[in-house]
C-alpha cells in the first residue's frame, strides 16, 4: 500500500506543471530593432515596449507602445507570452530619450490613451507611466485618459493610422 501511495505521489509530482518565473526586462541597446518595421529603435523617440516569448532567447522590441499593444491583441503569435515591459515615462529623461533600463511591468502601468502626442513612428501613442500622478500631469498637458493595459480599446491600437493628424512631440 505504501509503495502504491509513493508511486502515485511521484506521478503527481512529475505531472505537475511548472510555473516559469517571468524573465527580467532587457536594457535597450543602440542596435535594438523594432519588431514590425525592423528599424533601429534608438533613432525614434517616445516610449518603447518589449515582449518576452517562451522559448525565445531575446525579447521582441517595439518602437511604439501602440504597436506593442497591437501585437498583444493579435491572435497570430508564435509562442506564449512570458513577460511584457514598457518604458516608465514617469522617470524617463525626456520624450526623445525614454531611457534604456527604466522598464516596468505593463500589467502594473497606467497608460494614457488618446493624448495628442506622436510616438516614435509618428502614430498617436499610448503612453505608459509607473506613477499614476505623472500620468494625470501628462493628461493635463496633452489630453487623453488613464487606463490599465487590459482596458486599452482596440480602436486605439488596431487599424489605419492617420499620419496627417497634428500631434505633438513632448519635450
Tab-separated table of C-alpha atoms in Angstrom:
chain	number	residue	atom	x	y	z
A	1	UNK	CA	0.000	0.000	0.000
A	2	UNK	CA	2.850	2.386	0.866
A	3	UNK	CA	4.517	1.554	-2.427
A	4	UNK	CA	1.312	2.396	-4.336
A	5	UNK	CA	0.984	5.703	-2.488
A	6	UNK	CA	4.631	6.529	-3.271
A	7	UNK	CA	4.118	5.744	-6.961
A	8	UNK	CA	1.008	7.949	-7.038
A	9	UNK	CA	2.885	10.788	-5.346
A	10	UNK	CA	5.794	10.534	-7.792
A	11	UNK	CA	3.339	10.541	-10.718
A	12	UNK	CA	1.595	13.645	-9.392
A	13	UNK	CA	4.860	15.496	-8.917
A	14	UNK	CA	6.018	14.504	-12.405
A	15	UNK	CA	2.757	15.734	-13.951
A	16	UNK	CA	2.723	18.996	-12.042
A	17	UNK	CA	3.071	21.871	-14.462
A	18	UNK	CA	5.958	24.096	-13.535
A	19	UNK	CA	5.235	27.804	-13.278
A	20	UNK	CA	8.060	29.621	-15.001
A	21	UNK	CA	9.366	32.800	-13.468
A	22	UNK	CA	8.981	35.816	-15.754
A	23	UNK	CA	12.247	36.918	-17.358
A	24	UNK	CA	13.709	40.271	-16.366
A	25	UNK	CA	13.482	43.178	-18.790
A	26	UNK	CA	16.389	43.640	-21.169
A	27	UNK	CA	18.152	47.004	-21.421
A	28	UNK	CA	17.623	48.793	-24.697
A	29	UNK	CA	20.798	48.726	-26.779
A	30	UNK	CA	21.760	51.010	-29.678
A	31	UNK	CA	21.318	48.116	-32.123
A	32	UNK	CA	17.807	47.034	-30.979
A	33	UNK	CA	15.346	46.762	-33.863
A	34	UNK	CA	11.607	47.263	-33.756
A	35	UNK	CA	9.682	44.032	-34.366
A	36	UNK	CA	7.246	45.237	-37.030
A	37	UNK	CA	9.393	47.586	-39.116
A	38	UNK	CA	12.918	46.335	-38.266
A	39	UNK	CA	14.040	49.957	-37.848
A	40	UNK	CA	16.560	50.965	-35.196
A	41	UNK	CA	14.643	51.914	-32.044
A	42	UNK	CA	17.294	54.384	-30.848
A	43	UNK	CA	16.509	56.617	-33.825
A	44	UNK	CA	12.920	57.182	-32.653
A	45	UNK	CA	11.715	58.991	-29.542
A	46	UNK	CA	8.799	58.145	-27.280
A	47	UNK	CA	8.103	55.171	-25.026
A	48	UNK	CA	9.104	51.646	-26.027
A	49	UNK	CA	7.876	48.138	-25.304
A	50	UNK	CA	9.339	44.658	-25.086
A	51	UNK	CA	7.611	41.298	-25.110
A	52	UNK	CA	9.274	38.072	-23.993
A	53	UNK	CA	8.125	34.847	-25.636
A	54	UNK	CA	8.556	31.337	-24.293
A	55	UNK	CA	11.474	29.603	-25.980
A	56	UNK	CA	12.942	32.803	-27.465
A	57	UNK	CA	16.307	33.999	-26.115
A	58	UNK	CA	15.670	37.716	-26.643
A	59	UNK	CA	12.552	39.871	-26.401
A	60	UNK	CA	10.662	41.478	-29.235
A	61	UNK	CA	11.198	45.246	-29.062
A	62	UNK	CA	8.676	47.839	-30.230
A	63	UNK	CA	9.441	51.446	-31.264
A	64	UNK	CA	5.969	52.480	-30.095
A	65	UNK	CA	3.914	51.138	-27.214
A	66	UNK	CA	0.907	51.405	-29.532
A	67	UNK	CA	2.490	48.743	-31.767
A	68	UNK	CA	3.292	46.536	-28.784
A	69	UNK	CA	-0.338	46.639	-27.611
A	70	UNK	CA	-1.458	45.819	-31.169
A	71	UNK	CA	0.795	42.735	-31.046
A	72	UNK	CA	-0.741	41.714	-27.704
A	73	UNK	CA	-4.235	41.985	-29.185
A	74	UNK	CA	-3.288	39.932	-32.248
A	75	UNK	CA	-4.173	36.238	-32.165
A	76	UNK	CA	-1.288	35.414	-34.524
A	77	UNK	CA	1.709	34.752	-32.301
A	78	UNK	CA	4.489	32.191	-32.461
A	79	UNK	CA	4.766	31.444	-28.750
A	80	UNK	CA	3.333	32.027	-25.297
A	81	UNK	CA	3.997	35.485	-23.831
A	82	UNK	CA	6.020	35.243	-20.610
A	83	UNK	CA	6.533	38.952	-19.809
A	84	UNK	CA	5.616	42.406	-21.135
A	85	UNK	CA	7.525	45.555	-20.192
A	86	UNK	CA	7.135	49.213	-21.156
A	87	UNK	CA	9.186	52.371	-20.680
A	88	UNK	CA	8.246	54.156	-17.476
A	89	UNK	CA	7.737	57.686	-18.736
A	90	UNK	CA	7.410	58.868	-15.106
A	91	UNK	CA	11.193	58.644	-14.849
A	92	UNK	CA	12.263	58.943	-18.492
A	93	UNK	CA	14.982	61.540	-19.115
A	94	UNK	CA	12.892	63.021	-21.967
A	95	UNK	CA	10.499	62.062	-24.750
A	96	UNK	CA	13.420	61.840	-27.176
A	97	UNK	CA	15.404	59.704	-24.711
A	98	UNK	CA	12.847	57.450	-22.961
A	99	UNK	CA	15.574	55.521	-21.135
A	100	UNK	CA	17.322	52.204	-21.624
A	101	UNK	CA	16.606	50.444	-18.336
A	102	UNK	CA	13.534	52.100	-16.799
A	103	UNK	CA	11.227	49.218	-17.716
A	104	UNK	CA	8.081	48.414	-15.739
A	105	UNK	CA	5.667	45.507	-15.953
A	106	UNK	CA	2.936	46.538	-18.402
A	107	UNK	CA	0.227	44.996	-16.216
A	108	UNK	CA	1.046	47.453	-13.418
A	109	UNK	CA	1.429	50.558	-15.594
A	110	UNK	CA	-1.051	53.374	-16.092
A	111	UNK	CA	-1.467	54.125	-19.802
A	112	UNK	CA	-2.508	57.489	-21.201
A	113	UNK	CA	-4.699	56.776	-24.209
A	114	UNK	CA	-5.996	59.362	-26.688
A	115	UNK	CA	-3.439	62.084	-25.947
A	116	UNK	CA	-2.431	64.356	-28.806
A	117	UNK	CA	1.136	63.043	-28.930
A	118	UNK	CA	3.045	61.192	-31.625
A	119	UNK	CA	5.133	58.152	-30.779
A	120	UNK	CA	8.420	57.131	-32.337
A	121	UNK	CA	6.863	56.071	-35.633
A	122	UNK	CA	4.559	59.096	-35.960
A	123	UNK	CA	1.268	57.499	-34.896
A	124	UNK	CA	-0.768	58.578	-31.862
A	125	UNK	CA	0.973	56.994	-28.879
A	126	UNK	CA	-0.237	55.028	-25.860
A	127	UNK	CA	1.970	56.403	-23.066
A	128	UNK	CA	2.897	54.242	-20.022
A	129	UNK	CA	3.599	55.567	-16.540
A	130	UNK	CA	4.634	53.822	-13.336
A	131	UNK	CA	3.312	56.752	-11.311
A	132	UNK	CA	-0.425	57.482	-11.799
A	133	UNK	CA	0.139	61.113	-10.686
A	134	UNK	CA	2.634	61.579	-13.537
A	135	UNK	CA	0.023	60.166	-15.934
A	136	UNK	CA	-2.520	62.714	-14.670
A	137	UNK	CA	0.001	65.559	-15.141
A	138	UNK	CA	0.631	64.340	-18.693
A	139	UNK	CA	-3.139	64.286	-19.349
A	140	UNK	CA	-3.404	67.893	-18.127
A	141	UNK	CA	-0.865	68.894	-20.811
A	142	UNK	CA	-1.780	66.632	-23.729
A	143	UNK	CA	-5.280	65.271	-23.082
A	144	UNK	CA	-6.323	61.651	-23.061
A	145	UNK	CA	-7.483	59.244	-20.382
A	146	UNK	CA	-5.675	56.972	-17.902
A	147	UNK	CA	-6.356	53.249	-18.354
A	148	UNK	CA	-4.829	49.917	-17.368
A	149	UNK	CA	-3.385	47.752	-20.145
A	150	UNK	CA	-6.432	45.466	-20.147
A	151	UNK	CA	-8.805	48.383	-20.878
A	152	UNK	CA	-6.992	49.914	-23.864
A	153	UNK	CA	-9.574	49.883	-26.667
A	154	UNK	CA	-8.803	48.082	-29.914
A	155	UNK	CA	-9.586	51.307	-31.799
A	156	UNK	CA	-6.540	52.968	-30.194
A	157	UNK	CA	-4.028	50.433	-31.492
A	158	UNK	CA	-5.513	48.496	-34.412
A	159	UNK	CA	-6.437	49.718	-37.849
A	160	UNK	CA	-5.161	52.504	-40.063
A	161	UNK	CA	-3.034	55.368	-38.789
A	162	UNK	CA	-3.660	58.974	-39.867
A	163	UNK	CA	-0.163	60.499	-40.035
A	164	UNK	CA	-1.687	63.841	-41.066
A	165	UNK	CA	-3.040	64.494	-37.556
A	166	UNK	CA	-1.462	67.487	-35.842
A	167	UNK	CA	0.133	65.561	-32.968
A	168	UNK	CA	2.718	66.990	-30.587
A	169	UNK	CA	6.090	65.598	-29.699
A	170	UNK	CA	6.556	66.233	-25.963
A	171	UNK	CA	9.776	67.789	-24.750
